[in-house]
PDB file of C-alpha atoms and ligand atoms in Angstrom:
ATOM      1  CA  MET A  16       0.000   0.000   0.000  1.00  0.00           C
ATOM      2  CA  SER A  17       1.267   3.477  -0.732  1.00  0.00           C
ATOM      3  CA  MET A  18       0.796   5.715   2.289  1.00  0.00           C
ATOM      4  CA  ILE A  19       1.103   8.986   0.424  1.00  0.00           C
ATOM      5  CA  GLU A  20       0.927   9.615  -3.247  1.00  0.00           C
ATOM      6  CA  THR A  21       0.758  12.903  -5.078  1.00  0.00           C
ATOM      7  CA  ILE A  22       0.265  13.329  -8.785  1.00  0.00           C
ATOM      8  CA  ASP A  23       1.121  16.582 -10.533  1.00  0.00           C
ATOM      9  CA  ILE A  24       0.691  18.905  -7.581  1.00  0.00           C
ATOM     10  CA  CYS A  25       0.906  22.549  -8.619  1.00  0.00           C
ATOM     11  CA  LYS A  26       0.869  25.619  -6.432  1.00  0.00           C
ATOM     12  CA  THR A  27       1.386  29.287  -7.224  1.00  0.00           C
ATOM     13  CA  PHE A  28       1.640  32.050  -4.639  1.00  0.00           C
ATOM     14  CA  HIS A  29       0.206  35.307  -5.876  1.00  0.00           C
ATOM     15  CA  GLY A  30       2.530  38.095  -4.842  1.00  0.00           C
ATOM     16  CA  LYS A  31       1.302  41.155  -3.101  1.00  0.00           C
ATOM     17  CA  GLN A  32       1.878  44.755  -4.182  1.00  0.00           C
ATOM     18  CA  GLY A  33       2.817  44.238  -7.756  1.00  0.00           C
ATOM     19  CA  ARG A  34       5.099  41.299  -7.178  1.00  0.00           C
ATOM     20  CA  GLY A  35       4.433  38.691  -9.805  1.00  0.00           C
ATOM     21  CA  PRO A  36       3.016  35.252  -9.148  1.00  0.00           C
ATOM     22  CA  LEU A  37       5.483  32.668  -7.907  1.00  0.00           C
ATOM     23  CA  GLU A  38       5.128  29.105  -9.112  1.00  0.00           C
ATOM     24  CA  VAL A  39       6.315  27.139  -6.097  1.00  0.00           C
ATOM     25  CA  LEU A  40       5.251  23.582  -6.956  1.00  0.00           C
ATOM     26  CA  LYS A  41       5.404  22.381 -10.530  1.00  0.00           C
ATOM     27  CA  ASN A  42       3.811  19.008 -11.123  1.00  0.00           C
ATOM     28  CA  VAL A  43       5.233  17.321  -8.065  1.00  0.00           C
ATOM     29  CA  SER A  44       4.571  13.579  -8.183  1.00  0.00           C
ATOM     30  CA  LEU A  45       5.818  11.332  -5.412  1.00  0.00           C
ATOM     31  CA  LYS A  46       4.896   8.066  -3.790  1.00  0.00           C
ATOM     32  CA  VAL A  47       5.774   6.956  -0.274  1.00  0.00           C
ATOM     33  CA  GLU A  48       5.178   3.281   0.394  1.00  0.00           C
ATOM     34  CA  GLN A  49       4.297   1.793   3.748  1.00  0.00           C
ATOM     35  CA  LYS A  50       7.253   1.772   6.180  1.00  0.00           C
ATOM     36  CA  GLU A  51       9.395   3.706   3.739  1.00  0.00           C
ATOM     37  CA  VAL A  52      11.584   6.582   4.859  1.00  0.00           C
ATOM     38  CA  VAL A  53      11.841   9.187   2.121  1.00  0.00           C
ATOM     39  CA  CYS A  54      14.128  12.186   2.555  1.00  0.00           C
ATOM     40  CA  ILE A  55      13.578  15.356   0.558  1.00  0.00           C
ATOM     41  CA  VAL A  56      16.680  17.459   0.079  1.00  0.00           C
ATOM     42  CA  GLY A  57      17.286  20.618  -1.893  1.00  0.00           C
ATOM     43  CA  PRO A  58      18.211  24.280  -1.585  1.00  0.00           C
ATOM     44  CA  SER A  59      16.246  26.841   0.361  1.00  0.00           C
ATOM     45  CA  GLY A  60      13.245  28.115  -1.587  1.00  0.00           C
ATOM     46  CA  ALA A  61      12.856  24.880  -3.576  1.00  0.00           C
ATOM     47  CA  GLY A  62       9.307  24.385  -2.297  1.00  0.00           C
ATOM     48  CA  LYS A  63      10.017  21.583   0.182  1.00  0.00           C
ATOM     49  CA  SER A  64       8.008  23.083   3.053  1.00  0.00           C
ATOM     50  CA  THR A  65       5.142  24.088   0.790  1.00  0.00           C
ATOM     51  CA  TYR A  66       4.996  20.528  -0.501  1.00  0.00           C
ATOM     52  CA  LEU A  67       4.880  18.987   2.985  1.00  0.00           C
ATOM     53  CA  ARG A  68       2.332  21.562   4.127  1.00  0.00           C
ATOM     54  CA  SER A  69       0.123  20.821   1.153  1.00  0.00           C
ATOM     55  CA  LEU A  70      -0.055  17.173   2.210  1.00  0.00           C
ATOM     56  CA  ASN A  71      -1.922  17.963   5.393  1.00  0.00           C
ATOM     57  CA  ARG A  72      -3.804  20.961   4.094  1.00  0.00           C
ATOM     58  CA  LEU A  73      -1.832  23.657   5.839  1.00  0.00           C
ATOM     59  CA  GLU A  74      -1.472  24.849   2.264  1.00  0.00           C
ATOM     60  CA  GLN A  75      -4.101  24.541  -0.429  1.00  0.00           C
ATOM     61  CA  ILE A  76      -2.926  23.282  -3.797  1.00  0.00           C
ATOM     62  CA  ASP A  77      -4.098  24.673  -7.135  1.00  0.00           C
ATOM     63  CA  SER A  78      -4.191  21.401  -8.992  1.00  0.00           C
ATOM     64  CA  GLY A  79      -3.204  17.781  -8.694  1.00  0.00           C
ATOM     65  CA  LYS A  80      -4.170  14.667  -6.810  1.00  0.00           C
ATOM     66  CA  ILE A  81      -3.396  13.645  -3.236  1.00  0.00           C
ATOM     67  CA  PHE A  82      -3.907  10.085  -2.032  1.00  0.00           C
ATOM     68  CA  ILE A  83      -3.509   9.047   1.582  1.00  0.00           C
ATOM     69  CA  GLU A  84      -3.340   5.313   2.189  1.00  0.00           C
ATOM     70  CA  ASP A  85      -4.403   4.702  -1.393  1.00  0.00           C
ATOM     71  CA  LYS A  86      -7.525   6.781  -0.937  1.00  0.00           C
ATOM     72  CA  LEU A  87      -7.956   9.712  -3.297  1.00  0.00           C
ATOM     73  CA  LEU A  88      -8.757  12.664  -1.047  1.00  0.00           C
ATOM     74  CA  PHE A  89      -8.072  15.625  -3.307  1.00  0.00           C
ATOM     75  CA  ASP A  90      -8.418  16.008  -7.021  1.00  0.00           C
ATOM     76  CA  CYS A  91      -7.980  19.727  -7.445  1.00  0.00           C
ATOM     77  CA  LYS A  92      -8.527  22.034 -10.350  1.00  0.00           C
ATOM     78  CA  ASP A  93      -8.178  25.825 -10.072  1.00  0.00           C
ATOM     79  CA  GLY A  94      -7.779  25.482  -6.303  1.00  0.00           C
ATOM     80  CA  VAL A  95     -11.034  23.584  -5.871  1.00  0.00           C
ATOM     81  CA  ASN A  96     -11.329  19.965  -4.817  1.00  0.00           C
ATOM     82  CA  THR A  97     -13.564  18.337  -7.415  1.00  0.00           C
ATOM     83  CA  LEU A  98     -14.273  15.369  -5.133  1.00  0.00           C
ATOM     84  CA  LYS A  99     -17.355  15.471  -3.001  1.00  0.00           C
ATOM     85  CA  LEU A 100     -16.113  13.864   0.183  1.00  0.00           C
ATOM     86  CA  SER A 101     -17.532  14.682   3.575  1.00  0.00           C
ATOM     87  CA  LYS A 102     -15.451  16.777   5.988  1.00  0.00           C
ATOM     88  CA  ASP A 103     -15.290  13.849   8.399  1.00  0.00           C
ATOM     89  CA  GLU A 104     -13.997  11.558   5.708  1.00  0.00           C
ATOM     90  CA  VAL A 105     -11.222  13.981   4.734  1.00  0.00           C
ATOM     91  CA  ASN A 106     -10.326  14.903   8.299  1.00  0.00           C
ATOM     92  CA  GLY A 107     -10.252  11.250   9.312  1.00  0.00           C
ATOM     93  CA  SER A 108      -7.603  10.542   6.698  1.00  0.00           C
ATOM     94  CA  LEU A 109      -5.662  13.704   7.520  1.00  0.00           C
ATOM     95  CA  LEU A 110      -5.474  12.564  11.150  1.00  0.00           C
ATOM     96  CA  GLU A 111      -3.323   9.700   9.897  1.00  0.00           C
ATOM     97  CA  VAL A 112      -0.656  12.264   9.020  1.00  0.00           C
ATOM     98  CA  GLY A 113       1.436  13.710  11.852  1.00  0.00           C
ATOM     99  CA  MET A 114       3.830  16.591  11.425  1.00  0.00           C
ATOM    100  CA  VAL A 115       6.886  17.959  13.172  1.00  0.00           C
ATOM    101  CA  PHE A 116       8.172  21.432  12.311  1.00  0.00           C
ATOM    102  CA  GLN A 117      11.504  23.177  12.511  1.00  0.00           C
ATOM    103  CA  SER A 118      10.156  25.391  15.305  1.00  0.00           C
ATOM    104  CA  PHE A 119       8.794  23.094  17.953  1.00  0.00           C
ATOM    105  CA  ASN A 120       5.470  24.922  18.428  1.00  0.00           C
ATOM    106  CA  LEU A 121       4.749  23.529  21.874  1.00  0.00           C
ATOM    107  CA  PHE A 122       2.117  25.244  23.989  1.00  0.00           C
ATOM    108  CA  PRO A 123       4.282  27.339  26.343  1.00  0.00           C
ATOM    109  CA  HIS A 124       1.800  27.482  29.220  1.00  0.00           C
ATOM    110  CA  LYS A 125       1.145  23.741  29.288  1.00  0.00           C
ATOM    111  CA  THR A 126       3.388  21.124  30.834  1.00  0.00           C
ATOM    112  CA  VAL A 127       5.038  18.485  28.697  1.00  0.00           C
ATOM    113  CA  LEU A 128       2.397  15.964  29.699  1.00  0.00           C
ATOM    114  CA  GLU A 129      -0.435  18.405  28.949  1.00  0.00           C
ATOM    115  CA  ASN A 130       1.080  19.161  25.547  1.00  0.00           C
ATOM    116  CA  LEU A 131       0.861  15.469  24.747  1.00  0.00           C
ATOM    117  CA  MET A 132      -2.673  15.023  26.076  1.00  0.00           C
ATOM    118  CA  LEU A 133      -4.357  18.015  24.472  1.00  0.00           C
ATOM    119  CA  ALA A 134      -5.084  16.801  20.939  1.00  0.00           C
ATOM    120  CA  PRO A 135      -5.949  13.194  21.861  1.00  0.00           C
ATOM    121  CA  VAL A 136      -8.464  14.426  24.444  1.00  0.00           C
ATOM    122  CA  HIS A 137      -9.963  17.318  22.473  1.00  0.00           C
ATOM    123  CA  VAL A 138      -9.743  16.075  18.899  1.00  0.00           C
ATOM    124  CA  LYS A 139      -9.917  12.312  19.302  1.00  0.00           C
ATOM    125  CA  LYS A 140     -12.096  12.418  22.441  1.00  0.00           C
ATOM    126  CA  ILE A 141      -9.906   9.933  24.259  1.00  0.00           C
ATOM    127  CA  ARG A 142     -10.481   9.644  28.003  1.00  0.00           C
ATOM    128  CA  GLY A 143      -8.099  11.724  30.118  1.00  0.00           C
ATOM    129  CA  GLU A 144      -6.701   8.783  32.042  1.00  0.00           C
ATOM    130  CA  GLU A 145      -5.995   6.832  28.907  1.00  0.00           C
ATOM    131  CA  ALA A 146      -4.391   9.854  27.232  1.00  0.00           C
ATOM    132  CA  ARG A 147      -2.206  10.377  30.296  1.00  0.00           C
ATOM    133  CA  GLU A 148      -0.944   6.787  30.296  1.00  0.00           C
ATOM    134  CA  LYS A 149      -0.265   6.963  26.598  1.00  0.00           C
ATOM    135  CA  ALA A 150       1.581  10.270  26.989  1.00  0.00           C
ATOM    136  CA  LYS A 151       3.783   8.770  29.683  1.00  0.00           C
ATOM    137  CA  ARG A 152       4.648   5.793  27.503  1.00  0.00           C
ATOM    138  CA  LEU A 153       5.582   8.123  24.657  1.00  0.00           C
ATOM    139  CA  LEU A 154       7.774  10.253  26.895  1.00  0.00           C
ATOM    140  CA  LEU A 155       9.578   7.108  27.934  1.00  0.00           C
ATOM    141  CA  ARG A 156      10.065   6.286  24.282  1.00  0.00           C
ATOM    142  CA  VAL A 157      11.698   9.655  23.508  1.00  0.00           C
ATOM    143  CA  GLY A 158      13.755   9.505  26.708  1.00  0.00           C
ATOM    144  CA  LEU A 159      11.965  12.261  28.619  1.00  0.00           C
ATOM    145  CA  SER A 160      10.141  10.471  31.419  1.00  0.00           C
ATOM    146  CA  ASP A 161      11.721  12.824  33.929  1.00  0.00           C
ATOM    147  CA  LYS A 162      10.277  15.925  32.198  1.00  0.00           C
ATOM    148  CA  THR A 163       6.583  15.106  32.494  1.00  0.00           C
ATOM    149  CA  ASP A 164       5.727  18.146  34.578  1.00  0.00           C
ATOM    150  CA  ALA A 165       8.250  20.559  33.093  1.00  0.00           C
ATOM    151  CA  TYR A 166       7.250  23.513  30.938  1.00  0.00           C
ATOM    152  CA  PRO A 167       8.721  23.855  27.439  1.00  0.00           C
ATOM    153  CA  SER A 168      10.851  26.861  28.451  1.00  0.00           C
ATOM    154  CA  GLN A 169      12.615  24.658  30.999  1.00  0.00           C
ATOM    155  CA  LEU A 170      13.800  22.276  28.279  1.00  0.00           C
ATOM    156  CA  SER A 171      16.648  22.416  25.783  1.00  0.00           C
ATOM    157  CA  GLY A 172      15.805  22.719  22.101  1.00  0.00           C
ATOM    158  CA  GLY A 173      16.561  19.053  21.567  1.00  0.00           C
ATOM    159  CA  GLN A 174      14.278  18.061  24.409  1.00  0.00           C
ATOM    160  CA  GLN A 175      11.515  20.338  23.108  1.00  0.00           C
ATOM    161  CA  GLN A 176      11.773  18.772  19.686  1.00  0.00           C
ATOM    162  CA  ARG A 177      11.565  15.289  21.196  1.00  0.00           C
ATOM    163  CA  VAL A 178       8.415  16.393  23.026  1.00  0.00           C
ATOM    164  CA  ALA A 179       7.052  17.692  19.712  1.00  0.00           C
ATOM    165  CA  ILE A 180       7.694  14.290  18.135  1.00  0.00           C
ATOM    166  CA  ALA A 181       5.993  12.524  21.060  1.00  0.00           C
ATOM    167  CA  ARG A 182       3.087  14.934  20.781  1.00  0.00           C
ATOM    168  CA  ALA A 183       2.611  14.095  17.108  1.00  0.00           C
ATOM    169  CA  LEU A 184       2.834  10.377  17.923  1.00  0.00           C
ATOM    170  CA  ALA A 185       0.151  10.749  20.601  1.00  0.00           C
ATOM    171  CA  MET A 186      -2.392  11.064  17.783  1.00  0.00           C
ATOM    172  CA  GLU A 187      -1.290   7.642  16.511  1.00  0.00           C
ATOM    173  CA  PRO A 188      -0.487   8.782  12.975  1.00  0.00           C
ATOM    174  CA  ARG A 189       0.427   6.213  10.355  1.00  0.00           C
ATOM    175  CA  ILE A 190       2.632   8.658   8.471  1.00  0.00           C
ATOM    176  CA  MET A 191       4.990  11.236   9.925  1.00  0.00           C
ATOM    177  CA  LEU A 192       6.123  14.360   8.097  1.00  0.00           C
ATOM    178  CA  PHE A 193       9.218  16.172   9.356  1.00  0.00           C
ATOM    179  CA  ASP A 194      10.172  19.620   8.091  1.00  0.00           C
ATOM    180  CA  GLU A 195      13.819  20.260   8.925  1.00  0.00           C
ATOM    181  CA  PRO A 196      13.314  19.061  12.498  1.00  0.00           C
ATOM    182  CA  THR A 197      16.915  19.708  13.525  1.00  0.00           C
ATOM    183  CA  SER A 198      17.646  22.967  11.698  1.00  0.00           C
ATOM    184  CA  ALA A 199      16.832  25.188  14.668  1.00  0.00           C
ATOM    185  CA  LEU A 200      19.000  23.189  17.083  1.00  0.00           C
ATOM    186  CA  ASP A 201      22.485  23.790  18.390  1.00  0.00           C
ATOM    187  CA  PRO A 202      24.779  21.241  16.761  1.00  0.00           C
ATOM    188  CA  GLU A 203      25.311  19.251  19.944  1.00  0.00           C
ATOM    189  CA  LEU A 204      21.547  18.670  20.255  1.00  0.00           C
ATOM    190  CA  VAL A 205      20.941  17.400  16.729  1.00  0.00           C
ATOM    191  CA  GLY A 206      21.974  13.822  17.483  1.00  0.00           C
ATOM    192  CA  GLU A 207      19.397  13.147  20.186  1.00  0.00           C
ATOM    193  CA  VAL A 208      16.564  14.163  17.848  1.00  0.00           C
ATOM    194  CA  LEU A 209      17.933  12.169  14.925  1.00  0.00           C
ATOM    195  CA  ASN A 210      18.239   9.149  17.227  1.00  0.00           C
ATOM    196  CA  VAL A 211      14.559   9.358  18.115  1.00  0.00           C
ATOM    197  CA  MET A 212      13.734   9.596  14.408  1.00  0.00           C
ATOM    198  CA  LYS A 213      15.942   6.606  13.646  1.00  0.00           C
ATOM    199  CA  SER A 214      14.233   4.492  16.282  1.00  0.00           C
ATOM    200  CA  LEU A 215      10.891   5.510  14.853  1.00  0.00           C
ATOM    201  CA  ALA A 216      12.031   4.455  11.390  1.00  0.00           C
ATOM    202  CA  HIS A 217      13.297   1.131  12.727  1.00  0.00           C
ATOM    203  CA  ALA A 218       9.929   0.584  14.406  1.00  0.00           C
ATOM    204  CA  GLY A 219       8.358   0.741  10.940  1.00  0.00           C
ATOM    205  CA  MET A 220       6.917   4.242  10.809  1.00  0.00           C
ATOM    206  CA  THR A 221       6.363   5.649   7.344  1.00  0.00           C
ATOM    207  CA  MET A 222       8.285   8.912   7.221  1.00  0.00           C
ATOM    208  CA  LEU A 223       8.702  11.801   4.812  1.00  0.00           C
ATOM    209  CA  VAL A 224      11.568  13.969   6.022  1.00  0.00           C
ATOM    210  CA  VAL A 225      12.834  17.287   4.702  1.00  0.00           C
ATOM    211  CA  THR A 226      16.380  17.536   6.009  1.00  0.00           C
ATOM    212  CA  HIS A 227      19.852  18.862   5.452  1.00  0.00           C
ATOM    213  CA  GLU A 228      21.287  16.037   7.545  1.00  0.00           C
ATOM    214  CA  MET A 229      22.904  14.035   4.783  1.00  0.00           C
ATOM    215  CA  GLY A 230      24.310  11.487   7.242  1.00  0.00           C
ATOM    216  CA  PHE A 231      20.782  10.705   8.388  1.00  0.00           C
ATOM    217  CA  ALA A 232      19.504  10.511   4.818  1.00  0.00           C
ATOM    218  CA  ARG A 233      22.334   8.206   3.809  1.00  0.00           C
ATOM    219  CA  GLU A 234      21.847   5.909   6.781  1.00  0.00           C
ATOM    220  CA  VAL A 235      18.075   5.817   7.200  1.00  0.00           C
ATOM    221  CA  ALA A 236      16.390   6.781   3.926  1.00  0.00           C
ATOM    222  CA  ASP A 237      15.069   4.205   1.514  1.00  0.00           C
ATOM    223  CA  LYS A 238      14.778   6.931  -1.073  1.00  0.00           C
ATOM    224  CA  VAL A 239      16.228  10.407  -1.433  1.00  0.00           C
ATOM    225  CA  VAL A 240      14.369  13.005  -3.460  1.00  0.00           C
ATOM    226  CA  PHE A 241      16.090  16.109  -4.788  1.00  0.00           C
ATOM    227  CA  MET A 242      13.841  19.115  -5.146  1.00  0.00           C
ATOM    228  CA  TYR A 243      14.863  22.227  -7.013  1.00  0.00           C
ATOM    229  CA  ASP A 244      12.846  25.240  -8.075  1.00  0.00           C
ATOM    230  CA  GLY A 245       9.476  23.647  -7.366  1.00  0.00           C
ATOM    231  CA  ALA A 246      10.129  20.332  -9.047  1.00  0.00           C
ATOM    232  CA  ILE A 247      11.561  16.925  -8.245  1.00  0.00           C
ATOM    233  CA  LEU A 248      14.641  16.731 -10.420  1.00  0.00           C
ATOM    234  CA  GLU A 249      15.824  13.331  -9.349  1.00  0.00           C
ATOM    235  CA  SER A 250      15.184  10.568  -6.836  1.00  0.00           C
ATOM    236  CA  GLY A 251      16.723   7.246  -5.944  1.00  0.00           C
ATOM    237  CA  PRO A 252      18.299   5.131  -3.242  1.00  0.00           C
ATOM    238  CA  PRO A 253      20.753   7.131  -1.102  1.00  0.00           C
ATOM    239  CA  GLU A 254      23.855   5.248  -2.218  1.00  0.00           C
ATOM    240  CA  GLU A 255      23.043   6.146  -5.811  1.00  0.00           C
ATOM    241  CA  MET A 256      22.059   9.756  -5.132  1.00  0.00           C
ATOM    242  CA  PHE A 257      25.107  10.480  -3.009  1.00  0.00           C
ATOM    243  CA  THR A 258      27.723   8.698  -5.049  1.00  0.00           C
ATOM    244  CA  ASN A 259      26.476   9.080  -8.576  1.00  0.00           C
ATOM    245  CA  PRO A 260      23.782  11.733  -9.019  1.00  0.00           C
ATOM    246  CA  GLY A 261      22.548  11.915 -12.575  1.00  0.00           C
ATOM    247  CA  ASN A 262      21.682  15.578 -12.531  1.00  0.00           C
ATOM    248  CA  ASP A 263      24.167  18.467 -12.469  1.00  0.00           C
ATOM    249  CA  ARG A 264      22.004  20.464 -10.063  1.00  0.00           C
ATOM    250  CA  THR A 265      21.909  17.551  -7.637  1.00  0.00           C
ATOM    251  CA  ARG A 266      25.669  17.203  -7.858  1.00  0.00           C
ATOM    252  CA  GLN A 267      26.178  20.928  -7.219  1.00  0.00           C
ATOM    253  CA  PHE A 268      23.814  20.871  -4.271  1.00  0.00           C
ATOM    254  CA  LEU A 269      25.428  17.822  -2.693  1.00  0.00           C
ATOM    255  CA  GLN A 270      28.885  19.330  -3.148  1.00  0.00           C
ATOM    256  CA  SER A 271      27.710  22.420  -1.287  1.00  0.00           C
ATOM    257  CA  VAL A 272      26.349  20.512   1.700  1.00  0.00           C
ATOM    258  CA  LEU A 273      28.533  17.403   2.049  1.00  0.00           C
TER     259      LEU A 273
HETATM  260  P1  ADP B 315      11.816  25.475   1.074  1.00  0.00           P
HETATM  261  O1  ADP B 315      11.104  24.848   2.224  1.00  0.00           O
HETATM  262  O2  ADP B 315      12.332  24.492   0.085  1.00  0.00           O
HETATM  263  O3  ADP B 315      12.897  26.417   1.528  1.00  0.00           O
HETATM  264  P2  ADP B 315       9.330  26.913   0.703  1.00  0.00           P
HETATM  265  O4  ADP B 315       8.306  25.919   0.347  1.00  0.00           O
HETATM  266  O5  ADP B 315       9.347  27.413   2.089  1.00  0.00           O
HETATM  267  O6  ADP B 315      10.772  26.359   0.273  1.00  0.00           O
HETATM  268  O7  ADP B 315       9.165  28.183  -0.244  1.00  0.00           O
HETATM  269  C1  ADP B 315       9.193  28.093  -1.647  1.00  0.00           C
HETATM  270  C2  ADP B 315       9.005  29.469  -2.222  1.00  0.00           C
HETATM  271  O8  ADP B 315       7.692  29.919  -1.947  1.00  0.00           O
HETATM  272  C3  ADP B 315       9.943  30.509  -1.648  1.00  0.00           C
HETATM  273  O9  ADP B 315      10.334  31.367  -2.705  1.00  0.00           O
HETATM  274  C4  ADP B 315       9.085  31.221  -0.649  1.00  0.00           C
HETATM  275  O10 ADP B 315       9.513  32.544  -0.480  1.00  0.00           O
HETATM  276  C5  ADP B 315       7.719  31.151  -1.280  1.00  0.00           C
HETATM  277  N1  ADP B 315       6.621  31.166  -0.301  1.00  0.00           N
HETATM  278  C6  ADP B 315       6.448  30.282   0.697  1.00  0.00           C
HETATM  279  N2  ADP B 315       5.317  30.539   1.391  1.00  0.00           N
HETATM  280  C7  ADP B 315       4.766  31.626   0.803  1.00  0.00           C
HETATM  281  C8  ADP B 315       3.567  32.401   1.035  1.00  0.00           C
HETATM  282  N3  ADP B 315       2.729  32.072   2.016  1.00  0.00           N
HETATM  283  N4  ADP B 315       3.329  33.447   0.216  1.00  0.00           N
HETATM  284  C9  ADP B 315       4.163  33.762  -0.779  1.00  0.00           C
HETATM  285  N5  ADP B 315       5.292  33.081  -1.066  1.00  0.00           N
HETATM  286  C10 ADP B 315       5.598  32.030  -0.283  1.00  0.00           C
HETATM  287 MG1   MG B 316      11.457  24.904   4.268  1.00  0.00          MG
END
């Protein structure tokens, strides 16, 4: 089963105050199979974040198809979904997709435990006690059992990002999207977050990861996708992409980051 598939996704931002339209996604087609880890790499401005955001509707696409778990959810033309699915049907599928951002976005006035319980209780209507037990298990999994009652400001960036990962997992997603999850971290804190992501990958989570961590991509990814100027220029297994990229742009990019 493919967990995520997009066909010919297009997106243009219409500039304000006389700035021309900006075509940010140009026919982006990609498939992520169950339990696959796919890493998207590419220069800043390539459209990587817009692509991820379009998968869970933080961004509306102009045209193209989006499937989640083989189910066609969006078939858009001129910014309008031509499918007549109910809100519940769409939202149910979107709940299968968890996301972790570069900025951790934790609720500052809630404890770590409360951050993990909020969505399960309010969105999924899970009983408080059950949500609490689940949250504790997840904190154990990301190595933060001792921070249950701490507030985000009392944690390091790496710890906050691990809480953010646990918080996404609390909704029991079947696919996890990561948008440069370690880019905002001090270098010495990157490893602890990548380790949590690695263990998640080894546990069989389907993951789509935008990252500049080439070591992670090389070690963990099943497939590396190179995005440039709104399009996927090339994709393949990491050993191929890193040692023998077929495209000059890919080669230039890898030379600049490796
Ligand atoms: P990446 O994540 O690869 O750095 P982004 O998807 O963030 O790229 O951005 C792609 C392009 O779209 C950039 O030129 C960016 O400035 C532009 N862009 C992103 N979001 C918006 C927006 N809301 N309005 C207008 N332009 C945007
Ligand atoms: Mg980005």
